[in-house]
PDB file of C-alpha atoms in Angstrom:
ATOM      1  CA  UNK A   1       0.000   0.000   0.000  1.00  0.00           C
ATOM      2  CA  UNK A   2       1.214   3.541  -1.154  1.00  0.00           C
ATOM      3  CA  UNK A   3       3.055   5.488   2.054  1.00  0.00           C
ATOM      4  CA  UNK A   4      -0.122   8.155   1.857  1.00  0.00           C
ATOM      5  CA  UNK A   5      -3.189   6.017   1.743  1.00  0.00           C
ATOM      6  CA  UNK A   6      -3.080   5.120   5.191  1.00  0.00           C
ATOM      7  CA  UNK A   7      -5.520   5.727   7.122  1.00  0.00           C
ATOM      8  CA  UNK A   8      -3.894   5.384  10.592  1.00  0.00           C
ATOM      9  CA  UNK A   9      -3.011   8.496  11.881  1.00  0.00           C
ATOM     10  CA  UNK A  10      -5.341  10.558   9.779  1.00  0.00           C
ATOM     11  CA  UNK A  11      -8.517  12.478  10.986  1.00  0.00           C
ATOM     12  CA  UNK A  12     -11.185  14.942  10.559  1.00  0.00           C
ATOM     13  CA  UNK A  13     -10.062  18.312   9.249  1.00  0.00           C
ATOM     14  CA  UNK A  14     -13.332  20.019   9.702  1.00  0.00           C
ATOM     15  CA  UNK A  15     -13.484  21.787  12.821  1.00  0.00           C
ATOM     16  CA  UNK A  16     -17.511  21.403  13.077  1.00  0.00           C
ATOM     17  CA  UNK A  17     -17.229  17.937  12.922  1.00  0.00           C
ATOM     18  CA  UNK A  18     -17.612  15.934  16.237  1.00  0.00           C
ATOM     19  CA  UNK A  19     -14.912  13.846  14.729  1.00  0.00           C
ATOM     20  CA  UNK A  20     -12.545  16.534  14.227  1.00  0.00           C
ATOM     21  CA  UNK A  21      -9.031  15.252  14.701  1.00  0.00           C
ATOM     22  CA  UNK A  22      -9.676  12.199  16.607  1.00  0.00           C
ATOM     23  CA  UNK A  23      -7.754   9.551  14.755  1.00  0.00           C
ATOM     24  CA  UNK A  24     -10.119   6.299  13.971  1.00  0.00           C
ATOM     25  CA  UNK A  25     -10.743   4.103  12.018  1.00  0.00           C
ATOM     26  CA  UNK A  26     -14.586   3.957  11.826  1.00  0.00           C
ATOM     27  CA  UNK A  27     -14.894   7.761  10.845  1.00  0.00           C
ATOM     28  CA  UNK A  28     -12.227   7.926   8.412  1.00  0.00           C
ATOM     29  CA  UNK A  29     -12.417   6.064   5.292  1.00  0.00           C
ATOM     30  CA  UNK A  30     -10.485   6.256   1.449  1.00  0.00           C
ATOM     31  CA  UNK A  31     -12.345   8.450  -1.227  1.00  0.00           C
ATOM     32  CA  UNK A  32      -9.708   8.180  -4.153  1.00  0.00           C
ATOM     33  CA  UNK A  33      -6.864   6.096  -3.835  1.00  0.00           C
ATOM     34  CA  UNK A  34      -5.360   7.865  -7.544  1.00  0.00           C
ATOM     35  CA  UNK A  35      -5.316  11.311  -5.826  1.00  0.00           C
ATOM     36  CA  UNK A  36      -4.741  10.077  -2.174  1.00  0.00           C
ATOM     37  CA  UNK A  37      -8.113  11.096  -0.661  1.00  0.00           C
ATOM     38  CA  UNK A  38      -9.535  10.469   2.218  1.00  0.00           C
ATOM     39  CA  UNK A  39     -12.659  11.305   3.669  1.00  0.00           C
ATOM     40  CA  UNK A  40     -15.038  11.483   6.958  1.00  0.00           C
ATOM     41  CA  UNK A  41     -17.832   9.088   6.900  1.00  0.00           C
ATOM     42  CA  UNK A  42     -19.445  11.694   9.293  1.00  0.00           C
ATOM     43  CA  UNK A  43     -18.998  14.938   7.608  1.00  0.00           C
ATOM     44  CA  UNK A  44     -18.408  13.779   4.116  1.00  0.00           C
ATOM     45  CA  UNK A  45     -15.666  16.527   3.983  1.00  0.00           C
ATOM     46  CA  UNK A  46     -12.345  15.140   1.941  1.00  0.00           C
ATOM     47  CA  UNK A  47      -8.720  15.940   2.274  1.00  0.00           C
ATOM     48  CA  UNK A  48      -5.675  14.989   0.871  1.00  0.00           C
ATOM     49  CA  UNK A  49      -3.237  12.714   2.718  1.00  0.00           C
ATOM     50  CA  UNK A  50      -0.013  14.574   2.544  1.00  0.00           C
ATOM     51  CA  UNK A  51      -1.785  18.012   3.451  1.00  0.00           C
ATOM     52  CA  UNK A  52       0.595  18.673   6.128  1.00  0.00           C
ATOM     53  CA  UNK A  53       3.859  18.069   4.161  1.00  0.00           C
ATOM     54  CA  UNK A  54       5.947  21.019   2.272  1.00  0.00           C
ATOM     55  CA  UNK A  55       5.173  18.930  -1.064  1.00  0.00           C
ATOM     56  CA  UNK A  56       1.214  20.035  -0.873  1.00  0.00           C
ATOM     57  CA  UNK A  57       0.113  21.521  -3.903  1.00  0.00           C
ATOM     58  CA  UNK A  58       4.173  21.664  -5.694  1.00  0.00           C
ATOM     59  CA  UNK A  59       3.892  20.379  -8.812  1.00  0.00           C
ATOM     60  CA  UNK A  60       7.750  19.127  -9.512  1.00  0.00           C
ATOM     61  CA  UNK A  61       8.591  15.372  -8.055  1.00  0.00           C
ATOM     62  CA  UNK A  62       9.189  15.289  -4.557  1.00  0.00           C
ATOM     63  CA  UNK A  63      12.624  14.187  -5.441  1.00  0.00           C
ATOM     64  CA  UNK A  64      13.859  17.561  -7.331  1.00  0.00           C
ATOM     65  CA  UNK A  65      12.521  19.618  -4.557  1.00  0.00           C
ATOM     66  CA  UNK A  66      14.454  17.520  -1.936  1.00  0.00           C
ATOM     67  CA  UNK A  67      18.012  17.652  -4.076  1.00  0.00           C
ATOM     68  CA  UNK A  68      17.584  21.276  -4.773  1.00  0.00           C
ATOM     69  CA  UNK A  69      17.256  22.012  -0.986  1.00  0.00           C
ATOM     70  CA  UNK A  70      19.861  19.636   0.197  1.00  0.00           C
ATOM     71  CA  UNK A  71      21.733  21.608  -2.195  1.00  0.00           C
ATOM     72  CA  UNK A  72      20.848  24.707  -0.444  1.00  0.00           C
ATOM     73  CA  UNK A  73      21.935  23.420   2.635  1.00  0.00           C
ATOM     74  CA  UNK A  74      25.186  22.390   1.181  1.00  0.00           C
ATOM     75  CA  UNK A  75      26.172  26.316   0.583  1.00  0.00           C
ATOM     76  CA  UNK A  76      25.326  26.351  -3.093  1.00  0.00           C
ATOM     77  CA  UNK A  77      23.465  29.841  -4.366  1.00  0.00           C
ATOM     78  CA  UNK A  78      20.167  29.536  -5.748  1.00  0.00           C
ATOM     79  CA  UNK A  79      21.547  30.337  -9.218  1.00  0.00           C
ATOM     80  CA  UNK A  80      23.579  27.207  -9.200  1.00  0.00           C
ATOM     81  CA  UNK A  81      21.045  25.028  -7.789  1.00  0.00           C
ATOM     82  CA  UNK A  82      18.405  26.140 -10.121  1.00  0.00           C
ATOM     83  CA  UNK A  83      20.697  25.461 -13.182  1.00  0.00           C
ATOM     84  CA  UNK A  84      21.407  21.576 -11.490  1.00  0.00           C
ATOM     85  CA  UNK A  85      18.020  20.418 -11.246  1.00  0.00           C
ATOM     86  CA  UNK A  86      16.907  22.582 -14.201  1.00  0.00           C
ATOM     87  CA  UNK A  87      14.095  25.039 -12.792  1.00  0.00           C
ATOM     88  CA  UNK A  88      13.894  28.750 -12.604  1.00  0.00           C
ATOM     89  CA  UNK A  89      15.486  30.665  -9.574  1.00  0.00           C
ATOM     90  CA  UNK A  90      12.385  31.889  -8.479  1.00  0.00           C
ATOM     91  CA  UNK A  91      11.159  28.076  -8.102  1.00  0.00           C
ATOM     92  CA  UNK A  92      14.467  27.448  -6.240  1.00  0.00           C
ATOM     93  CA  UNK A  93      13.802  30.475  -3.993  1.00  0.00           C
ATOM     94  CA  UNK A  94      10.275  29.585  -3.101  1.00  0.00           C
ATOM     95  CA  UNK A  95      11.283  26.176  -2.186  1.00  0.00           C
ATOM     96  CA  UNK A  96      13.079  27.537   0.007  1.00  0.00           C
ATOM     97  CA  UNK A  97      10.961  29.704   1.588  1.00  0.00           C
ATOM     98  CA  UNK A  98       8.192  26.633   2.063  1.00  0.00           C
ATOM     99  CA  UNK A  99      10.635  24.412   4.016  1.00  0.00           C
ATOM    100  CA  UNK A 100      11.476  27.111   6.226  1.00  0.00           C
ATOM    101  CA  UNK A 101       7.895  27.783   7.636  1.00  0.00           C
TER     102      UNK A 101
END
Protein backbone atom coordinates (compact mmCIF):
# COMPACT_ATOMS: atom_id res chain seq x y z
CA UNK A 1 0.00 0.00 0.00
CA UNK A 2 1.21 3.54 -1.15
CA UNK A 3 3.06 5.49 2.05
CA UNK A 4 -0.12 8.16 1.86
CA UNK A 5 -3.19 6.02 1.74
CA UNK A 6 -3.08 5.12 5.19
CA UNK A 7 -5.52 5.73 7.12
CA UNK A 8 -3.89 5.38 10.59
CA UNK A 9 -3.01 8.50 11.88
CA UNK A 10 -5.34 10.56 9.78
CA UNK A 11 -8.52 12.48 10.99
CA UNK A 12 -11.19 14.94 10.56
CA UNK A 13 -10.06 18.31 9.25
CA UNK A 14 -13.33 20.02 9.70
CA UNK A 15 -13.48 21.79 12.82
CA UNK A 16 -17.51 21.40 13.08
CA UNK A 17 -17.23 17.94 12.92
CA UNK A 18 -17.61 15.93 16.24
CA UNK A 19 -14.91 13.85 14.73
CA UNK A 20 -12.54 16.53 14.23
CA UNK A 21 -9.03 15.25 14.70
CA UNK A 22 -9.68 12.20 16.61
CA UNK A 23 -7.75 9.55 14.76
CA UNK A 24 -10.12 6.30 13.97
CA UNK A 25 -10.74 4.10 12.02
CA UNK A 26 -14.59 3.96 11.83
CA UNK A 27 -14.89 7.76 10.85
CA UNK A 28 -12.23 7.93 8.41
CA UNK A 29 -12.42 6.06 5.29
CA UNK A 30 -10.49 6.26 1.45
CA UNK A 31 -12.34 8.45 -1.23
CA UNK A 32 -9.71 8.18 -4.15
CA UNK A 33 -6.86 6.10 -3.83
CA UNK A 34 -5.36 7.87 -7.54
CA UNK A 35 -5.32 11.31 -5.83
CA UNK A 36 -4.74 10.08 -2.17
CA UNK A 37 -8.11 11.10 -0.66
CA UNK A 38 -9.53 10.47 2.22
CA UNK A 39 -12.66 11.30 3.67
CA UNK A 40 -15.04 11.48 6.96
CA UNK A 41 -17.83 9.09 6.90
CA UNK A 42 -19.45 11.69 9.29
CA UNK A 43 -19.00 14.94 7.61
CA UNK A 44 -18.41 13.78 4.12
CA UNK A 45 -15.67 16.53 3.98
CA UNK A 46 -12.34 15.14 1.94
CA UNK A 47 -8.72 15.94 2.27
CA UNK A 48 -5.68 14.99 0.87
CA UNK A 49 -3.24 12.71 2.72
CA UNK A 50 -0.01 14.57 2.54
CA UNK A 51 -1.79 18.01 3.45
CA UNK A 52 0.59 18.67 6.13
CA UNK A 53 3.86 18.07 4.16
CA UNK A 54 5.95 21.02 2.27
CA UNK A 55 5.17 18.93 -1.06
CA UNK A 56 1.21 20.04 -0.87
CA UNK A 57 0.11 21.52 -3.90
CA UNK A 58 4.17 21.66 -5.69
CA UNK A 59 3.89 20.38 -8.81
CA UNK A 60 7.75 19.13 -9.51
CA UNK A 61 8.59 15.37 -8.05
CA UNK A 62 9.19 15.29 -4.56
CA UNK A 63 12.62 14.19 -5.44
CA UNK A 64 13.86 17.56 -7.33
CA UNK A 65 12.52 19.62 -4.56
CA UNK A 66 14.45 17.52 -1.94
CA UNK A 67 18.01 17.65 -4.08
CA UNK A 68 17.58 21.28 -4.77
CA UNK A 69 17.26 22.01 -0.99
CA UNK A 70 19.86 19.64 0.20
CA UNK A 71 21.73 21.61 -2.20
CA UNK A 72 20.85 24.71 -0.44
CA UNK A 73 21.94 23.42 2.63
CA UNK A 74 25.19 22.39 1.18
CA UNK A 75 26.17 26.32 0.58
CA UNK A 76 25.33 26.35 -3.09
CA UNK A 77 23.46 29.84 -4.37
CA UNK A 78 20.17 29.54 -5.75
CA UNK A 79 21.55 30.34 -9.22
CA UNK A 80 23.58 27.21 -9.20
CA UNK A 81 21.05 25.03 -7.79
CA UNK A 82 18.41 26.14 -10.12
CA UNK A 83 20.70 25.46 -13.18
CA UNK A 84 21.41 21.58 -11.49
CA UNK A 85 18.02 20.42 -11.25
CA UNK A 86 16.91 22.58 -14.20
CA UNK A 87 14.10 25.04 -12.79
CA UNK A 88 13.89 28.75 -12.60
CA UNK A 89 15.49 30.67 -9.57
CA UNK A 90 12.39 31.89 -8.48
CA UNK A 91 11.16 28.08 -8.10
CA UNK A 92 14.47 27.45 -6.24
CA UNK A 93 13.80 30.48 -3.99
CA UNK A 94 10.27 29.59 -3.10
CA UNK A 95 11.28 26.18 -2.19
CA UNK A 96 13.08 27.54 0.01
CA UNK A 97 10.96 29.70 1.59
CA UNK A 98 8.19 26.63 2.06
CA UNK A 99 10.64 24.41 4.02
CA UNK A 100 11.48 27.11 6.23
CA UNK A 101 7.90 27.78 7.64
Amino acid sequence: MNEYMSIRGQFCPNKKCKFYQISSNRNVVIHSQKEHRFQCSKCQKTWVAHKDQIYFRLRSPKEKIDLALMLFESGKSVREIAREVKVSPSTVQRWKCISCS
